[in-house]
XYZ file of C-alpha atoms in Angstrom:
710
model
C 58.283 36.578 142.606
C 54.899 35.298 141.396
C 53.410 35.916 144.828
C 54.896 39.409 144.828
C 53.341 40.193 141.449
C 50.021 38.719 142.564
C 49.950 41.016 145.583
C 50.816 44.002 143.412
C 47.971 43.145 141.057
C 45.551 42.657 143.928
C 46.514 46.045 145.319
C 45.953 47.699 141.941
C 42.526 46.049 141.748
C 41.523 47.139 145.227
C 42.421 50.776 144.732
C 39.985 50.940 141.824
C 37.059 49.977 144.042
C 34.991 52.925 145.252
C 32.857 53.091 148.366
C 29.655 54.992 148.883
C 30.088 57.744 151.420
C 28.042 57.917 154.585
C 27.066 60.788 156.822
C 27.760 60.425 160.531
C 26.117 63.176 162.599
C 27.051 61.844 166.062
C 29.506 63.683 168.345
C 31.235 62.751 171.602
C 32.744 65.150 174.119
C 34.823 63.364 176.720
C 36.898 64.194 179.769
C 39.665 61.789 180.780
C 40.500 61.808 184.499
C 42.443 59.819 187.092
C 39.892 57.731 189.022
C 41.834 58.119 192.305
C 42.676 61.831 192.317
C 40.134 63.192 189.850
C 42.940 65.085 188.066
C 42.764 65.400 184.270
C 44.899 63.022 182.210
C 46.646 64.730 179.307
C 47.746 63.008 176.070
C 45.383 60.056 176.490
C 44.540 58.408 173.177
C 40.848 57.633 172.573
C 40.078 55.461 169.577
C 36.698 54.521 168.114
C 36.907 50.758 167.662
C 36.347 49.645 164.083
C 37.059 53.084 162.601
C 40.208 55.150 161.992
C 38.962 57.938 164.267
C 41.191 58.902 167.193
C 41.545 61.916 169.458
C 44.111 62.991 172.053
C 43.100 64.643 175.322
C 44.485 68.127 175.969
C 46.042 69.473 179.180
C 42.586 69.669 180.803
C 41.793 66.045 179.853
C 39.174 67.113 177.294
C 38.692 65.885 173.732
C 36.065 65.697 170.997
C 35.136 63.087 168.397
C 32.934 64.262 165.548
C 31.202 62.590 162.617
C 30.255 59.301 164.294
C 27.512 56.970 163.111
C 24.482 56.791 165.445
C 24.151 53.600 167.437
C 26.490 51.668 169.705
C 30.087 52.934 169.729
C 33.000 51.319 171.572
C 35.820 53.556 172.779
C 39.339 52.332 173.543
C 41.312 54.598 175.895
C 45.072 54.350 176.501
C 47.432 56.565 178.488
C 50.930 56.047 179.938
C 50.724 54.878 183.542
C 47.091 53.709 183.332
C 45.260 50.479 182.613
C 43.580 50.298 179.216
C 39.862 51.203 179.288
C 37.132 50.067 176.893
C 33.766 51.837 177.126
C 30.602 51.335 175.095
C 28.187 54.246 174.574
C 25.056 54.811 172.481
C 24.812 57.788 170.100
C 21.621 59.263 168.675
C 21.045 61.751 165.869
C 21.553 65.332 166.926
C 22.481 65.431 170.643
C 26.120 65.564 171.710
C 27.119 62.708 174.038
C 29.142 63.780 177.094
C 31.304 61.038 178.616
C 33.539 60.854 181.690
C 36.380 58.399 181.127
C 37.970 57.375 184.436
C 41.352 55.657 184.165
C 42.801 53.390 186.836
C 46.484 54.069 187.614
C 48.692 51.141 186.702
C 52.381 50.788 187.284
C 54.506 50.676 184.167
C 56.565 47.520 184.572
C 60.078 48.910 184.411
C 63.374 48.068 186.000
C 63.936 50.126 189.102
C 61.051 52.586 188.917
C 57.350 52.979 189.388
C 55.343 55.258 187.138
C 52.020 55.260 188.958
C 52.788 58.370 190.994
C 52.201 60.563 187.963
C 50.114 59.744 184.916
C 52.685 60.867 182.403
C 56.380 61.294 183.266
C 57.480 64.833 182.476
C 58.806 65.148 178.948
C 57.701 61.674 177.751
C 57.193 61.249 173.995
C 54.684 58.480 173.264
C 53.427 56.616 170.205
C 50.483 54.225 170.466
C 49.305 51.446 168.179
C 47.602 53.495 165.458
C 50.487 55.981 165.166
C 52.975 53.089 165.107
C 51.052 51.271 162.378
C 50.876 54.413 160.238
C 54.691 54.374 159.937
C 54.648 50.894 158.300
C 57.962 50.159 160.021
C 59.640 46.753 160.081
C 61.686 47.279 163.262
C 61.379 49.287 166.455
C 64.440 51.274 165.427
C 62.556 52.683 162.437
C 59.752 53.782 164.763
C 62.040 55.329 167.379
C 63.926 57.333 164.737
C 60.882 59.646 164.398
C 61.191 60.808 168.048
C 62.864 64.223 168.639
C 66.366 63.996 170.093
C 66.723 60.259 169.445
C 69.194 58.900 166.915
C 69.615 55.303 165.688
C 73.156 54.100 164.999
C 72.719 51.421 162.349
C 75.126 49.341 160.303
C 72.708 48.866 157.410
C 69.408 47.138 156.585
C 69.042 44.088 158.780
C 71.908 45.210 161.029
C 72.051 46.512 164.588
C 69.938 49.515 165.629
C 71.418 51.154 168.737
C 69.589 54.208 170.130
C 71.370 57.281 171.430
C 69.540 60.225 172.995
C 70.755 63.806 173.022
C 74.348 62.917 172.262
C 74.648 60.130 174.819
C 76.560 56.930 174.247
C 74.547 53.868 173.242
C 75.217 52.182 176.593
C 73.664 55.144 178.429
C 70.142 54.516 177.092
C 68.088 52.005 179.070
C 65.595 49.995 176.985
C 62.856 47.990 178.696
C 60.475 45.585 176.963
C 57.488 44.958 179.254
C 59.724 45.948 182.152
C 62.654 43.713 181.177
C 65.978 45.375 180.264
C 67.401 44.217 176.910
C 70.737 46.064 177.139
C 73.603 43.727 176.264
C 75.559 42.626 179.376
C 78.912 43.003 177.566
C 78.490 46.269 175.630
C 75.651 47.856 177.621
C 73.905 48.755 174.360
C 70.350 47.825 173.383
C 69.749 46.545 169.867
C 66.251 47.599 168.799
C 66.431 45.450 165.665
C 65.864 42.388 167.875
C 62.321 43.633 168.671
C 59.969 43.447 165.640
C 57.696 46.431 165.107
C 54.682 44.122 164.779
C 55.079 43.052 168.413
C 54.965 46.586 169.883
C 51.733 48.282 170.958
C 53.217 51.388 172.581
C 56.550 53.190 172.685
C 57.489 55.755 175.328
C 60.729 57.755 175.120
C 61.897 59.727 178.150
C 64.906 61.832 177.118
C 67.494 63.119 179.569
C 68.819 61.752 182.849
C 66.269 59.381 184.448
C 68.355 57.468 186.995
C 66.282 58.830 189.891
C 63.355 56.790 188.600
C 64.962 54.054 186.523
C 68.371 53.447 188.092
C 71.587 52.451 186.339
C 72.131 53.059 182.612
C 69.393 55.716 182.369
C 71.922 58.535 182.028
C 70.916 59.575 178.510
C 67.294 58.480 178.594
C 64.870 55.562 178.744
C 62.841 53.750 176.089
C 59.803 51.784 177.293
C 58.267 49.246 174.920
C 54.906 47.547 175.520
C 53.980 44.389 173.641
C 50.465 43.773 175.000
C 47.113 45.236 174.019
C 48.345 46.307 170.616
C 44.907 46.319 169.064
C 41.278 45.457 169.574
C 40.995 42.669 167.006
C 40.393 39.151 168.326
C 42.644 37.745 165.604
C 45.002 39.179 162.994
C 47.319 37.802 160.332
C 49.845 39.788 158.295
C 52.106 39.044 155.316
C 54.738 41.230 153.655
C 57.035 40.759 150.658
C 59.641 43.237 149.556
C 62.995 44.150 148.086
C 66.236 42.526 149.270
C 64.351 39.247 149.575
C 62.245 40.488 152.496
C 59.520 38.130 153.763
C 57.438 38.863 156.868
C 54.691 36.820 158.509
C 53.068 37.781 161.806
C 49.835 37.084 163.637
C 47.987 37.474 166.915
C 44.978 35.917 168.631
C 43.073 36.928 171.745
C 40.321 35.122 173.632
C 38.529 35.207 176.930
C 40.193 33.252 179.723
C 39.490 32.754 183.437
C 39.675 36.135 185.214
C 40.772 37.937 182.073
C 42.018 37.305 178.566
C 44.647 35.220 176.822
C 46.719 36.708 174.014
C 49.118 34.939 171.653
C 51.281 36.574 169.023
C 54.309 35.753 166.928
C 55.979 36.096 163.594
C 59.123 35.893 161.515
C 61.083 38.130 159.183
C 63.672 37.103 156.606
C 65.989 39.351 154.599
C 68.562 38.361 151.958
C 70.113 41.806 152.210
C 72.425 41.661 149.185
C 72.773 44.624 146.785
C 75.282 46.424 144.550
C 76.838 49.670 145.791
C 79.622 52.175 145.172
C 82.621 52.136 147.514
C 83.386 55.666 148.802
C 86.344 57.284 147.081
C 87.918 57.839 150.517
C 87.930 54.043 150.895
C 89.358 53.223 147.470
C 86.374 53.669 145.132
C 84.901 51.147 142.730
C 81.709 49.139 142.742
C 80.998 45.833 144.449
C 78.208 43.668 145.890
C 77.080 43.548 149.515
C 77.175 39.932 150.653
C 76.657 38.153 153.973
C 73.855 40.598 154.826
C 71.102 38.029 155.362
C 69.037 37.998 158.558
C 66.166 36.113 160.139
C 64.132 37.048 163.213
C 61.518 34.881 164.940
C 59.421 36.105 167.873
C 56.570 34.682 169.946
C 54.621 35.783 173.024
C 51.904 34.380 175.283
C 50.214 36.569 177.898
C 47.411 36.063 180.388
C 46.061 39.284 181.894
C 43.069 40.429 183.888
C 41.690 43.460 185.686
C 38.809 43.177 188.165
C 37.868 44.029 191.762
C 40.644 46.607 192.051
C 43.236 43.963 191.121
C 45.209 43.740 187.892
C 47.637 41.000 186.947
C 49.799 39.983 184.009
C 51.735 36.803 183.307
C 53.675 36.450 180.118
C 56.457 34.624 178.361
C 58.142 35.876 175.205
C 61.042 34.792 173.089
C 63.174 36.073 170.231
C 65.603 34.253 167.960
C 67.891 36.205 165.657
C 70.427 35.010 163.129
C 72.229 37.281 160.702
C 75.401 37.891 158.783
C 77.687 40.761 159.721
C 78.930 42.075 156.351
C 81.281 44.676 157.855
C 82.515 47.869 156.236
C 82.494 48.367 152.484
C 86.296 48.484 152.215
C 86.853 45.492 154.561
C 83.909 43.114 154.054
C 83.344 40.176 156.398
C 82.109 37.392 154.147
C 81.608 34.789 156.862
C 80.938 36.731 160.087
C 77.688 35.732 161.815
C 75.665 36.636 164.890
C 73.052 34.505 166.649
C 70.782 35.460 169.547
C 68.313 33.373 171.566
C 66.363 35.121 174.340
C 63.440 34.087 176.558
C 61.691 36.566 178.875
C 59.296 35.599 181.661
C 57.354 38.447 183.300
C 54.657 38.783 185.923
C 52.983 41.618 187.782
C 50.253 42.143 190.361
C 48.723 45.515 191.278
C 46.056 46.222 193.836
C 44.164 49.516 194.180
C 41.631 48.905 196.987
C 39.890 52.222 196.390
C 40.310 55.711 197.626
C 43.905 56.769 197.372
C 46.088 53.703 197.881
C 47.819 51.410 195.421
C 50.394 48.676 195.952
C 51.987 46.255 193.580
C 55.018 44.443 192.337
C 56.522 42.804 189.328
C 59.254 40.318 188.560
C 61.056 38.847 185.597
C 63.548 36.210 184.562
C 65.645 36.182 181.395
C 67.886 33.650 179.717
C 69.929 34.712 176.710
C 72.662 33.282 174.505
C 74.669 35.398 172.056
C 77.189 34.006 169.598
C 79.637 35.732 167.220
C 81.841 33.807 164.830
C 84.038 34.337 161.783
C 86.374 31.601 160.500
C 88.067 33.975 158.046
C 87.867 37.652 159.135
C 89.283 40.407 156.870
C 91.905 41.094 159.533
C 92.919 39.482 162.838
C 92.490 35.894 163.938
C 89.416 33.691 163.463
C 87.006 33.797 166.393
C 84.035 31.916 167.801
C 82.643 33.740 170.857
C 79.729 32.783 173.076
C 78.026 34.765 175.853
C 75.288 33.407 178.114
C 73.173 35.537 180.422
C 70.793 34.584 183.193
C 69.074 37.338 185.124
C 66.243 37.725 187.601
C 64.790 40.952 188.909
C 61.844 42.345 190.763
C 60.276 45.368 192.378
C 57.853 46.211 195.162
C 56.116 49.602 195.235
C 53.338 51.559 196.875
C 51.580 54.836 196.151
C 49.242 57.053 198.130
C 47.417 60.272 197.269
C 45.422 62.706 199.341
C 42.392 64.833 198.402
C 44.611 67.908 198.689
C 46.737 66.734 195.744
C 49.705 65.276 197.627
C 51.013 62.025 196.114
C 53.665 59.784 197.620
C 55.404 56.813 196.036
C 58.031 54.449 197.379
C 59.689 51.345 196.014
C 62.615 48.944 196.154
C 64.047 46.794 193.386
C 66.866 44.356 192.719
C 68.490 42.591 189.798
C 70.933 39.674 189.745
C 72.986 38.831 186.644
C 75.030 35.776 185.822
C 77.241 36.338 182.763
C 79.651 33.891 181.192
C 81.506 34.915 178.054
C 84.536 33.870 176.052
C 84.926 37.564 175.133
C 86.015 38.386 178.672
C 89.292 37.718 180.421
C 89.042 34.240 181.938
C 90.692 34.963 185.270
C 89.697 38.545 186.018
C 86.092 38.848 184.875
C 83.324 38.118 187.391
C 80.450 35.768 186.608
C 77.869 37.397 188.877
C 76.571 40.858 189.662
C 73.790 42.104 191.928
C 72.321 45.620 191.850
C 69.792 46.970 194.340
C 68.019 50.304 194.561
C 65.296 52.205 196.328
C 63.414 55.412 195.618
C 61.016 57.891 197.169
C 58.811 60.246 195.162
C 56.625 63.168 196.239
C 54.434 65.507 194.232
C 51.754 68.050 194.986
C 49.510 70.190 192.821
C 46.467 72.383 192.896
C 47.656 75.920 193.649
C 47.440 78.127 190.535
C 47.902 75.074 188.333
C 51.411 74.435 189.690
C 52.753 70.943 190.348
C 55.898 70.338 192.393
C 57.570 66.946 192.183
C 60.720 65.315 193.435
C 62.309 61.878 193.393
C 65.419 60.681 195.196
C 67.055 57.320 194.701
C 69.964 55.306 196.053
C 71.623 52.513 194.052
C 74.191 49.963 195.066
C 76.002 48.700 191.990
C 77.658 45.319 192.239
C 80.387 46.091 189.687
C 82.187 48.175 190.672
C 80.861 47.794 194.208
C 79.814 51.381 194.811
C 76.807 53.462 195.799
C 75.216 56.120 193.627
C 72.613 58.751 194.437
C 70.302 60.403 191.926
C 67.586 63.023 192.090
C 64.899 64.528 189.866
C 63.154 67.731 190.961
C 60.628 69.591 188.860
C 58.065 72.357 188.727
C 55.256 72.278 186.184
C 52.534 74.815 185.456
C 49.383 74.181 183.425
C 47.390 77.208 182.330
C 43.755 77.354 181.317
C 44.539 78.481 177.770
C 46.506 75.365 176.809
C 49.837 76.901 177.759
C 52.074 74.975 180.125
C 55.680 75.118 181.256
C 58.087 73.049 183.316
C 61.586 73.228 184.684
C 63.587 70.359 186.086
C 66.945 69.513 187.604
C 68.332 65.968 187.541
C 71.363 63.785 188.099
C 72.079 60.368 186.606
C 74.764 57.741 186.051
C 75.760 54.821 183.825
C 78.240 52.243 185.182
C 81.042 50.822 183.027
C 80.191 47.717 181.053
C 81.810 44.306 181.389
C 83.296 44.793 177.925
C 84.948 48.061 178.985
C 86.415 46.537 182.125
C 87.182 42.934 181.299
C 87.307 42.550 177.507
C 89.769 39.805 176.661
C 93.095 41.492 176.080
C 94.669 41.030 172.663
C 96.922 42.684 170.130
C 96.255 46.420 170.286
C 93.446 46.045 172.834
C 93.680 46.570 176.580
C 90.661 46.714 178.940
C 90.480 48.977 181.976
C 88.993 47.410 185.144
C 89.459 50.700 187.053
C 86.979 52.717 184.996
C 84.616 55.079 186.798
C 80.918 55.310 185.985
C 79.711 57.969 183.583
C 77.903 60.669 185.565
C 75.660 63.623 184.845
C 75.811 65.482 188.174
C 73.665 68.405 187.044
C 71.171 68.510 184.191
C 68.773 71.414 183.724
C 65.685 71.117 181.537
C 63.345 73.971 180.637
C 60.273 73.451 178.450
C 57.361 75.531 177.208
C 54.374 73.955 175.447
C 51.050 75.069 174.025
C 48.150 73.050 172.702
C 44.616 73.969 171.733
C 41.639 72.869 169.688
C 41.232 75.714 167.217
C 37.549 74.959 166.514
C 38.769 72.192 164.239
C 42.384 71.015 164.123
C 44.194 70.335 167.379
C 47.575 72.079 167.432
C 50.479 71.654 169.832
C 53.967 73.158 169.989
C 56.723 72.322 172.472
C 60.160 73.870 172.933
C 62.654 72.249 175.287
C 66.223 73.259 176.142
C 68.682 71.287 178.260
C 72.199 71.403 179.664
C 73.758 68.257 181.133
C 77.520 67.775 180.904
C 78.842 64.214 181.217
C 81.677 63.612 183.661
C 83.784 60.607 182.719
C 82.162 59.507 179.442
C 83.769 56.160 178.582
C 85.609 56.438 175.256
C 87.974 53.936 173.652
C 91.155 55.825 172.691
C 94.698 54.763 171.653
C 97.763 55.583 173.769
C 101.274 56.455 172.537
C 101.801 52.777 171.629
C 98.536 52.834 169.636
C 97.013 50.353 172.060
C 93.267 50.947 172.356
C 91.832 51.117 175.854
C 88.707 52.715 177.410
C 89.171 55.960 179.334
C 86.949 58.381 181.240
C 86.709 61.693 179.364
C 84.616 64.712 180.315
C 82.110 65.875 177.716
C 80.151 69.118 177.497
C 76.569 68.706 176.318
C 73.647 71.048 175.711
C 70.952 71.560 173.128
C 67.346 72.328 172.273
C 64.402 70.677 170.514
C 61.273 72.050 168.876
C 58.350 69.734 168.189
C 55.006 70.656 166.617
C 51.893 68.714 165.781
C 48.588 69.440 164.078
C 45.801 66.909 163.623
C 42.199 66.830 162.551
C 39.606 66.560 165.308
C 37.892 63.819 163.274
C 41.060 61.765 163.045
C 41.578 62.328 159.305
C 44.993 63.931 158.965
C 47.942 64.225 161.326
C 51.184 66.151 160.851
C 54.100 66.259 163.264
C 57.614 67.548 162.881
C 60.668 68.341 164.941
C 64.051 70.028 164.794
C 66.814 69.115 167.243
C 70.140 70.795 167.964
C 72.670 69.018 170.139
C 76.155 70.194 170.992
C 78.238 67.385 172.503
C 81.953 68.204 172.565
C 85.113 66.894 174.224
C 86.367 68.773 177.275
C 89.957 68.296 176.200
C 92.663 70.754 175.018
C 92.506 71.068 171.274
C 89.128 69.329 170.994
C 86.865 71.834 172.767
C 84.946 72.555 169.537
C 84.893 68.973 168.260
C 81.595 67.116 168.230
C 81.789 63.581 169.673
C 81.984 60.968 166.901
C 78.751 60.265 165.031
C 76.690 62.722 167.091
C 75.008 64.947 164.458
C 74.731 68.511 165.684
C 71.489 69.094 163.803
C 68.683 66.698 162.916
C 65.005 66.876 162.108
C 62.009 65.012 160.849
C 58.497 65.376 159.463
C 55.652 62.836 159.471
C 52.493 63.483 157.433
C 49.653 60.994 157.795
C 46.082 60.812 156.587
C 43.523 58.201 157.637
C 40.138 57.894 156.013
C 37.320 55.398 156.260
C 39.107 53.006 153.883
C 42.412 54.685 152.980
C 45.574 55.413 154.941
C 48.635 57.275 153.649
C 51.799 58.677 155.228
C 55.199 60.114 154.426
C 58.203 60.308 156.740
C 61.169 62.591 156.085
C 64.347 62.498 158.160
C 67.301 64.898 158.089
C 70.682 63.895 159.527
C 73.238 66.653 160.053
C 76.983 66.622 159.514
C 79.060 64.425 161.811
C 82.624 63.397 162.467
C 83.799 59.759 162.126
C 86.871 60.343 164.337
C 87.539 62.404 167.518
C 88.921 65.309 165.506
C 87.683 68.057 163.185
C 88.675 66.198 160.019
C 86.821 64.164 157.402
C 83.456 65.656 158.308
C 80.612 63.692 156.722
C 78.021 65.905 154.975
C 74.379 66.124 156.025
C 71.789 64.053 154.164
C 68.057 63.414 154.115
C 65.752 60.518 153.302
C 62.024 60.127 152.678
C 59.668 57.134 152.987
C 56.043 56.772 151.866
C 53.170 54.391 152.627
C 49.725 53.809 151.151
C 47.125 51.332 152.398
C 43.500 50.491 151.682
C 41.054 48.684 153.985
C 38.204 46.543 152.719
C 35.451 44.912 154.784
C 35.163 41.165 154.169
C 33.256 38.318 155.786
C 36.421 37.282 157.605
C 37.162 40.780 158.902
C 39.001 43.924 157.825
C 41.448 43.274 154.974
C 44.172 45.876 154.525
C 46.538 45.926 151.552
C 49.492 48.271 151.705
C 52.485 49.573 149.805
C 55.570 50.993 151.559
C 58.591 52.569 149.853
C 61.793 53.285 151.781
C 64.003 56.097 150.484
C 61.666 56.976 147.627
C 64.304 59.304 146.107
C 66.927 56.504 146.137
C 69.313 58.230 148.566
C 72.138 55.898 149.614
C 73.759 57.969 152.388
C 74.224 56.402 155.820
C 74.911 57.649 159.337
C 78.138 55.671 159.779
C 80.897 55.831 157.161
C 81.476 52.761 154.943
C 78.237 51.007 155.909
C 76.311 51.313 152.623
C 72.553 51.536 152.174
C 70.722 49.998 149.206
C 68.635 53.115 148.551
C 65.047 52.679 147.349
C 63.272 49.495 148.459
C 59.626 48.422 148.240
C 57.421 46.366 150.565
C 53.894 45.059 149.897
C 51.752 44.058 152.881
C 48.477 42.222 153.442
C 46.783 42.151 156.842
C 43.514 40.551 157.906
C 41.988 41.456 161.285
C 38.753 40.066 162.617
């Protein structure tokens, strides 16, 4: 507590310090292009190192940076599908500097897909380091929740954070960290709370069916997380203290190494998690204390990377350790339930672009993981002590070629082998191994009237069940000269049943179903219209996207006439629309972005045709307001969650609710580097509503942070 008060006092002292303003007459006009094809790269982020100034390239690859100090300026350029570029230029008083920034295509290391054929996958929503830091988030789930169409199913602070996209199930969203899938082998779901926000440098969300490029489990969408190149500082150290006993320590260090650079990072987060709350009247009412809500996360990463002579490589090893209590629902608390996770990821990649129009490469990974769940005295049922071990290896080979006429061709093959052993599965029936293989071919062409045609076809052979699946993704995109662009696409995708669905250990009231079919989206249409422009000052963009993609055979656990729960394939009708808008200062001062999403996901079943699938809000929205100055940074995030049903019926509808967070930070130059002191408040209006019924939220919490970067 004394340390907490000391930090609060130090923050109050710092905010009273005033800085003398300076005038910066320099200006940069840049064009960001693909070095192989010469085509403009849209949505590239260009940051002025050592300042808060950033700019985003428009559809023509152009951008402007104003108000820069004369002298040497270092630019950091990042874009999805390209290697990071650092460029130093010299500015003088008066003249405008014109710069051509040529990016080298680089494959995004993902399971079952290559992303070097196009610079930015159609419809991708991306957040880079500066935008991620402005949210002052503790977990990746808090970051992802600001993306249109994406919802986080959470069981409270410190609990699981499972993403769903556009009404999909949690096991139909593929999550890749540096190309390694983190979806649980038993449930198929990815828990974003196991990835600390401090370790992530970029987040890419691709909504909608993406199996043609990413393979199995990409039926609802894909989330790509990058943990390298998060900043330009050679060393950084951060500390945070907050409510609910929160303590966070993280750091990173980067240095030159043979053929490239060496980067180390790591950290830990602890949370006591206990608080008083009101039990819902529907669950009996009264007031009690949340116990067994503690958690601890430890993460570490070492990476060696280089890029020279048309060759880029990466070698890395990362690990996460998670331990936490599972407090359960408010009306049936679990006072002794615990979860423990240990995971080690080894990754490597090599890409070669010999010049001209060719590029070849490959990547591989190996993962070992142990998950444990135990409760010696559960609120109902028998005591349990379950253990699941996973060993997996995977890899991919790919090649890309482009012609001067604008034709681009990509081809690749990939494979993954899993070895799963779990006490949660039936001993005699469940397999211990599974091998999946896939291959894809992608073509695209552009140049005529600003129109780009693209298509990808893919074949997968799933080891469990042993079946073949075919997916496609065809699209047409048009980019106009006035900042207006449009696209239309047609896709198919699939998500196989999980081991838990098929082989969960049978017990009282529970019966698995080894004959389940895969979830399939045989036909998904996407239509989008976007506009962006630099209105002689602020850059403004608006995008509207509508989709229709019914799910055949969604896997849902339902009771039979004996009230025995078992998974079944049920058809679901799904369609919706999203509107996203953004406005930001050309000088990188203020940034505002907001979105509204409507999703209709209903059962295709007599009597339930108008019933939304459980915990899929029909309406949602969000607004992020951020301002970054020479020494100050402030932001607010507002999220709206619509009404939802806790059961597969039109009863007990939970009302809509909204929450708001706020952050304030101040940067001070010191001899050791840039010192930043920050204050973050979650749920500033003390709202205690939650997405899932009977999982309470503590309401308003506070976090103080200190970060030194040099």
